[in-house]
PDB file of C-alpha atoms in Angstrom:
ATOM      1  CA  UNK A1387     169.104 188.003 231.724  1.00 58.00           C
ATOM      2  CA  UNK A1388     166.061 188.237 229.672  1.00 64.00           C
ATOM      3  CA  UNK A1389     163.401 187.928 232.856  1.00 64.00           C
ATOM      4  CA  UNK A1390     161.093 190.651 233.670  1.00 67.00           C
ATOM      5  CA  UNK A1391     161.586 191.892 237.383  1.00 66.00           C
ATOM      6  CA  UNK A1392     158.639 194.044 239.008  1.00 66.00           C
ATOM      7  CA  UNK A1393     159.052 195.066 242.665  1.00 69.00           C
ATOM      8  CA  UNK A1394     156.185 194.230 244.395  1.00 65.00           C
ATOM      9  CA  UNK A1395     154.924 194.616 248.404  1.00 65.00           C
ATOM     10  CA  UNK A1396     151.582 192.763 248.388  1.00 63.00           C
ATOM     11  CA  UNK A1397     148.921 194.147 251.131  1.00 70.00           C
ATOM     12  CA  UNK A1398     147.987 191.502 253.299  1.00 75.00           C
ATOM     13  CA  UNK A1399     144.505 191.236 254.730  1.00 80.00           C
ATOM     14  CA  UNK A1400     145.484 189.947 257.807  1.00 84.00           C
ATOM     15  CA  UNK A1401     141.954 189.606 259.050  1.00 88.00           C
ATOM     16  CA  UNK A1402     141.237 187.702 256.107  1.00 86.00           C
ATOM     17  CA  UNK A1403     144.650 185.301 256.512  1.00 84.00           C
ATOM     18  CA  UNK A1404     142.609 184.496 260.183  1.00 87.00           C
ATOM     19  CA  UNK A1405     139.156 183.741 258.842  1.00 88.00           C
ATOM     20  CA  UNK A1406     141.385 181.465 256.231  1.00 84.00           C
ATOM     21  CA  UNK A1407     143.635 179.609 258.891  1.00 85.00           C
ATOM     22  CA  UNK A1408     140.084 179.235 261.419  1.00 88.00           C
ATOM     23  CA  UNK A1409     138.111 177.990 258.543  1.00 88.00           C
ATOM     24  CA  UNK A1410     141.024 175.183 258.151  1.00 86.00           C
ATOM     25  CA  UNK A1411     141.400 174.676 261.986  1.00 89.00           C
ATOM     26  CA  UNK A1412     137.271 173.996 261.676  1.00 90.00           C
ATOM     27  CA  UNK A1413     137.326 171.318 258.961  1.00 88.00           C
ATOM     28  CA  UNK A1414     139.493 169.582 260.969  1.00 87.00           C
ATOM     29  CA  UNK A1415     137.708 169.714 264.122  1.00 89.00           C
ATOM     30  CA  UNK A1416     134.735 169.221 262.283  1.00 89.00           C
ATOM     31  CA  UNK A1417     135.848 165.610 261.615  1.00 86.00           C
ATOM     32  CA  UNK A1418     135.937 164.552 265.314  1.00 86.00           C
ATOM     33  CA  UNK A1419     132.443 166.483 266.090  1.00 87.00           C
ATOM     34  CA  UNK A1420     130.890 164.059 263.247  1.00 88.00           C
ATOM     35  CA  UNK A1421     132.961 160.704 264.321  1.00 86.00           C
ATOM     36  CA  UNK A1422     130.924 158.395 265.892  1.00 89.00           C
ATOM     37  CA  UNK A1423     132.896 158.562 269.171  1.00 87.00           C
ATOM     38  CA  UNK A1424     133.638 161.770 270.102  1.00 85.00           C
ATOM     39  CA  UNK A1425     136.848 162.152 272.183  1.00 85.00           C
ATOM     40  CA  UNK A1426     136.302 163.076 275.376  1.00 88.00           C
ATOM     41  CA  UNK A1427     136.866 166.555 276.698  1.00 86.00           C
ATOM     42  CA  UNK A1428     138.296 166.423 279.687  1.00 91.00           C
ATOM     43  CA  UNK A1429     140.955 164.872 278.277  1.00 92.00           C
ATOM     44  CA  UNK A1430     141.477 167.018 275.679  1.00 90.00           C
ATOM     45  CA  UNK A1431     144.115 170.103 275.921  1.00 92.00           C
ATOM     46  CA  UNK A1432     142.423 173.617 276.401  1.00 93.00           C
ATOM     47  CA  UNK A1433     143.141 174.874 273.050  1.00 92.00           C
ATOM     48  CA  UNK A1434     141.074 171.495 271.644  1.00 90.00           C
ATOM     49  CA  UNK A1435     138.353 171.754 273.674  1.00 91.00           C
ATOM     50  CA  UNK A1436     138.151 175.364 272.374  1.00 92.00           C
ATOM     51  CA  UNK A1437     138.275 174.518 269.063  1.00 91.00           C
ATOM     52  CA  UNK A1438     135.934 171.785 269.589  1.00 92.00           C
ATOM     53  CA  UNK A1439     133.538 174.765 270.436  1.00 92.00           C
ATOM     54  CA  UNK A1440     134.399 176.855 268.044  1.00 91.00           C
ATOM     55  CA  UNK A1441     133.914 174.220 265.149  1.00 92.00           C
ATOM     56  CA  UNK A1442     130.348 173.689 266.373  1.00 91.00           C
ATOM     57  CA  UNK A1443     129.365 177.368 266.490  1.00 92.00           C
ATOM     58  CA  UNK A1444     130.698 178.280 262.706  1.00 91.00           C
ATOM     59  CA  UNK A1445     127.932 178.340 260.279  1.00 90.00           C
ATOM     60  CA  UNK A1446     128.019 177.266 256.281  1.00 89.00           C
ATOM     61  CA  UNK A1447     127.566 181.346 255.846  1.00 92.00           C
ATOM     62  CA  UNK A1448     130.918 181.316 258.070  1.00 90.00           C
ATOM     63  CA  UNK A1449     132.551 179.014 256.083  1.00 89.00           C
ATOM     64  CA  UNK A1450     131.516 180.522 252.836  1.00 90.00           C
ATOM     65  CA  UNK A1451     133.186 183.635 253.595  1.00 89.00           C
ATOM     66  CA  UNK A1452     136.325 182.149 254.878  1.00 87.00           C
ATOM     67  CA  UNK A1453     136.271 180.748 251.136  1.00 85.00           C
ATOM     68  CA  UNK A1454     136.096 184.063 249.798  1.00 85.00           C
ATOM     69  CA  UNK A1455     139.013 185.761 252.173  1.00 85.00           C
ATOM     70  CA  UNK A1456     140.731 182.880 250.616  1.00 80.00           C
ATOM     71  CA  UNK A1457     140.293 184.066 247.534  1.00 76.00           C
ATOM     72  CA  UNK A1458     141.212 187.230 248.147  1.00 74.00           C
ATOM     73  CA  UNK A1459     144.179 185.854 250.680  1.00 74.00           C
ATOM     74  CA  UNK A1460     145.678 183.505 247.986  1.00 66.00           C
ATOM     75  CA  UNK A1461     145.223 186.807 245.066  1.00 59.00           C
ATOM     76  CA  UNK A1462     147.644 189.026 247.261  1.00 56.00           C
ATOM     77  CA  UNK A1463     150.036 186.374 248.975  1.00 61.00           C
ATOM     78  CA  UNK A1464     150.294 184.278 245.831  1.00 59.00           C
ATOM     79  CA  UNK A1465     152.785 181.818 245.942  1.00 61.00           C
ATOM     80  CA  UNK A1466     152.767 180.623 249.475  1.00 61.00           C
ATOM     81  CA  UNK A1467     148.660 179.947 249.509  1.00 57.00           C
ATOM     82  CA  UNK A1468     148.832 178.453 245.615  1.00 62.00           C
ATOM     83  CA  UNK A1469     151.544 175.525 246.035  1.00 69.00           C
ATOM     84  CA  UNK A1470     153.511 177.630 243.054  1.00 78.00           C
ATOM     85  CA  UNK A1471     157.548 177.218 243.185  1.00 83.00           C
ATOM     86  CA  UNK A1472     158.955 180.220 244.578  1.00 83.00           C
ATOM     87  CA  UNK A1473     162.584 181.249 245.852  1.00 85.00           C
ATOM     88  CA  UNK A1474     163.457 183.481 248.295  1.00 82.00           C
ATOM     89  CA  UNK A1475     166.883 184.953 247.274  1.00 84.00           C
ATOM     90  CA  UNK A1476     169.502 187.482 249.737  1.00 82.00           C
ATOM     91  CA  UNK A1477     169.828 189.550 247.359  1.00 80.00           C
ATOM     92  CA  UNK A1478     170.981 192.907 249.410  1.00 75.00           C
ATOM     93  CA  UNK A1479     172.160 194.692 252.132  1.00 70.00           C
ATOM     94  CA  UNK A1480     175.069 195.685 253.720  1.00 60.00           C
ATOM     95  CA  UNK A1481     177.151 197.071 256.873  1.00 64.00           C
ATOM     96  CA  UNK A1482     176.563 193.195 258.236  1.00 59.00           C
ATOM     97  CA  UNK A1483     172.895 194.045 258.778  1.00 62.00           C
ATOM     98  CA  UNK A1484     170.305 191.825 257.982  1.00 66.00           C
ATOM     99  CA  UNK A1485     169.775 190.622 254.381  1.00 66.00           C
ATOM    100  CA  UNK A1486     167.798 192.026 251.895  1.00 74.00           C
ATOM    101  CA  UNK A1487     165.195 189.170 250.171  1.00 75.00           C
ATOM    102  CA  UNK A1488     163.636 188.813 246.716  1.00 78.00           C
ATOM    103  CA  UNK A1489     161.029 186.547 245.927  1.00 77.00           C
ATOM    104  CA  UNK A1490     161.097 185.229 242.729  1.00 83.00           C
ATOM    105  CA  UNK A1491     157.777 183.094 241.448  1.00 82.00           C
ATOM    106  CA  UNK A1492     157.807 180.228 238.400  1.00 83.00           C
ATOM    107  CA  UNK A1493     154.615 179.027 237.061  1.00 82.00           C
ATOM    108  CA  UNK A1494     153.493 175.555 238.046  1.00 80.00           C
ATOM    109  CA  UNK A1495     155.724 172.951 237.143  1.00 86.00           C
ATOM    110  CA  UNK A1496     158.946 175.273 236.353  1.00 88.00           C
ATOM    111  CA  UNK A1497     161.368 175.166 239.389  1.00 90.00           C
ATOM    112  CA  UNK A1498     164.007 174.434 237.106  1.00 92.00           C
ATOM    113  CA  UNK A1499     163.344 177.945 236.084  1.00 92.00           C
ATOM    114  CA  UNK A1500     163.815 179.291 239.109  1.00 91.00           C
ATOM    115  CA  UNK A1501     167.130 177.365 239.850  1.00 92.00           C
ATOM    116  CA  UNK A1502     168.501 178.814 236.362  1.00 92.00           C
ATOM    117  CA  UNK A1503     167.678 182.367 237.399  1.00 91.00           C
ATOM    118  CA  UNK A1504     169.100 182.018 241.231  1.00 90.00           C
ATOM    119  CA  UNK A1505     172.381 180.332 239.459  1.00 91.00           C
ATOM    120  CA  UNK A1506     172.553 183.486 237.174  1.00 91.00           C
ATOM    121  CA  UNK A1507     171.592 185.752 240.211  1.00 89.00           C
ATOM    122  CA  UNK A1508     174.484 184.399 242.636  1.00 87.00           C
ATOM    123  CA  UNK A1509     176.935 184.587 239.858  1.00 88.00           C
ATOM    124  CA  UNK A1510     176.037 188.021 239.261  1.00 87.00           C
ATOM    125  CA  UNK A1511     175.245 189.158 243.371  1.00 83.00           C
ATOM    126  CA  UNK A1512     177.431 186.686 245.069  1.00 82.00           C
ATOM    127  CA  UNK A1513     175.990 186.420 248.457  1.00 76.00           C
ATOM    128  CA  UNK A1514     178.018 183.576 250.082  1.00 75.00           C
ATOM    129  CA  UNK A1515     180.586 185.906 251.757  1.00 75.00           C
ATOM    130  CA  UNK A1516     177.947 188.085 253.177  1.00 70.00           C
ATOM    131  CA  UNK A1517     177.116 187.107 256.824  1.00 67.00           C
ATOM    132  CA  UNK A1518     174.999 189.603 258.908  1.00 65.00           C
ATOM    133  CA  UNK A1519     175.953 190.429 262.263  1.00 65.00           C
ATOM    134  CA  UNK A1520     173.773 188.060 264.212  1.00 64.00           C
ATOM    135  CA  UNK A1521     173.768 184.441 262.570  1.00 62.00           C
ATOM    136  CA  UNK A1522     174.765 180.700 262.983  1.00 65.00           C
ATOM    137  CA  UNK A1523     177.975 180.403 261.691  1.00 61.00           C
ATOM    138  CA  UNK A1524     178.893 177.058 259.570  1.00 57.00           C
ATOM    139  CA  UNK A1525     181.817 175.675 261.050  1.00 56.00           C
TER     140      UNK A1525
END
């Protein structure tokens, strides 16, 4: 089909994907710890108030490194940290088991790629008649 396919299983720092999503969860919470009103935190949820007191203990040094496990995060994940199109196609498996998935990523801009090559994919794989064991059924 003219594409270049490489098979790829990215390592995921999942240590790193925390320090990324608590650096976010911070920001945020940062926000209400500089408004000039402060909510109130008894009536706040527990997981709130927590973050509330997490916000105020993370340093600029924390939040520098979250940066850089972002960095690293959005090298190895790609697609899903960047914002880039990407398709997930079912393009395996068999016995009614579950599926077997390929991700397929366009540069910026190109999802009309990626529709052409999932067209040419299906026509080639067909995958609508395939229906693992455990699944919601279209009526």
């Amino acid at each position: 089909m003219g594409h270049a396919v490489t098979e790829a299983r990215p390592v995921i720092d999942w240590e790193a994907v925390m320090q990324c999503t608590t650096a976010t969860a911070v920001a945020c919470a940062s926000a209400l710890l500089l408004s000039p009103s402060r909510p109130d935190p008894a009536r706040l949820e527990a997981v709130s108030r927590q973050l509330l007191r997490v916000a105020k203990e993370h340093s600029a040094l924390d939040m520098m490194a979250a940066f850089g496990a972002q960095n690293r995060v959005t090298r190895s994940v790609g697609a899903f940290f960047r914002g880039q199109p990407a398709i997930s196609l079912p393009l395996g498996g068999g016995d009614g088991g579950p599926p077997v998935g390929v991700q397929i990523i366009a540069p910026y801009g190109r999802e009309d790629l990626l529709f052409r090559i999932a067209d040419r994919l299906e026509q080639a794989m067909p995958w609508d008649h395939r229906t693992p064991r455990i699944s919601v059924r279209r009526r």
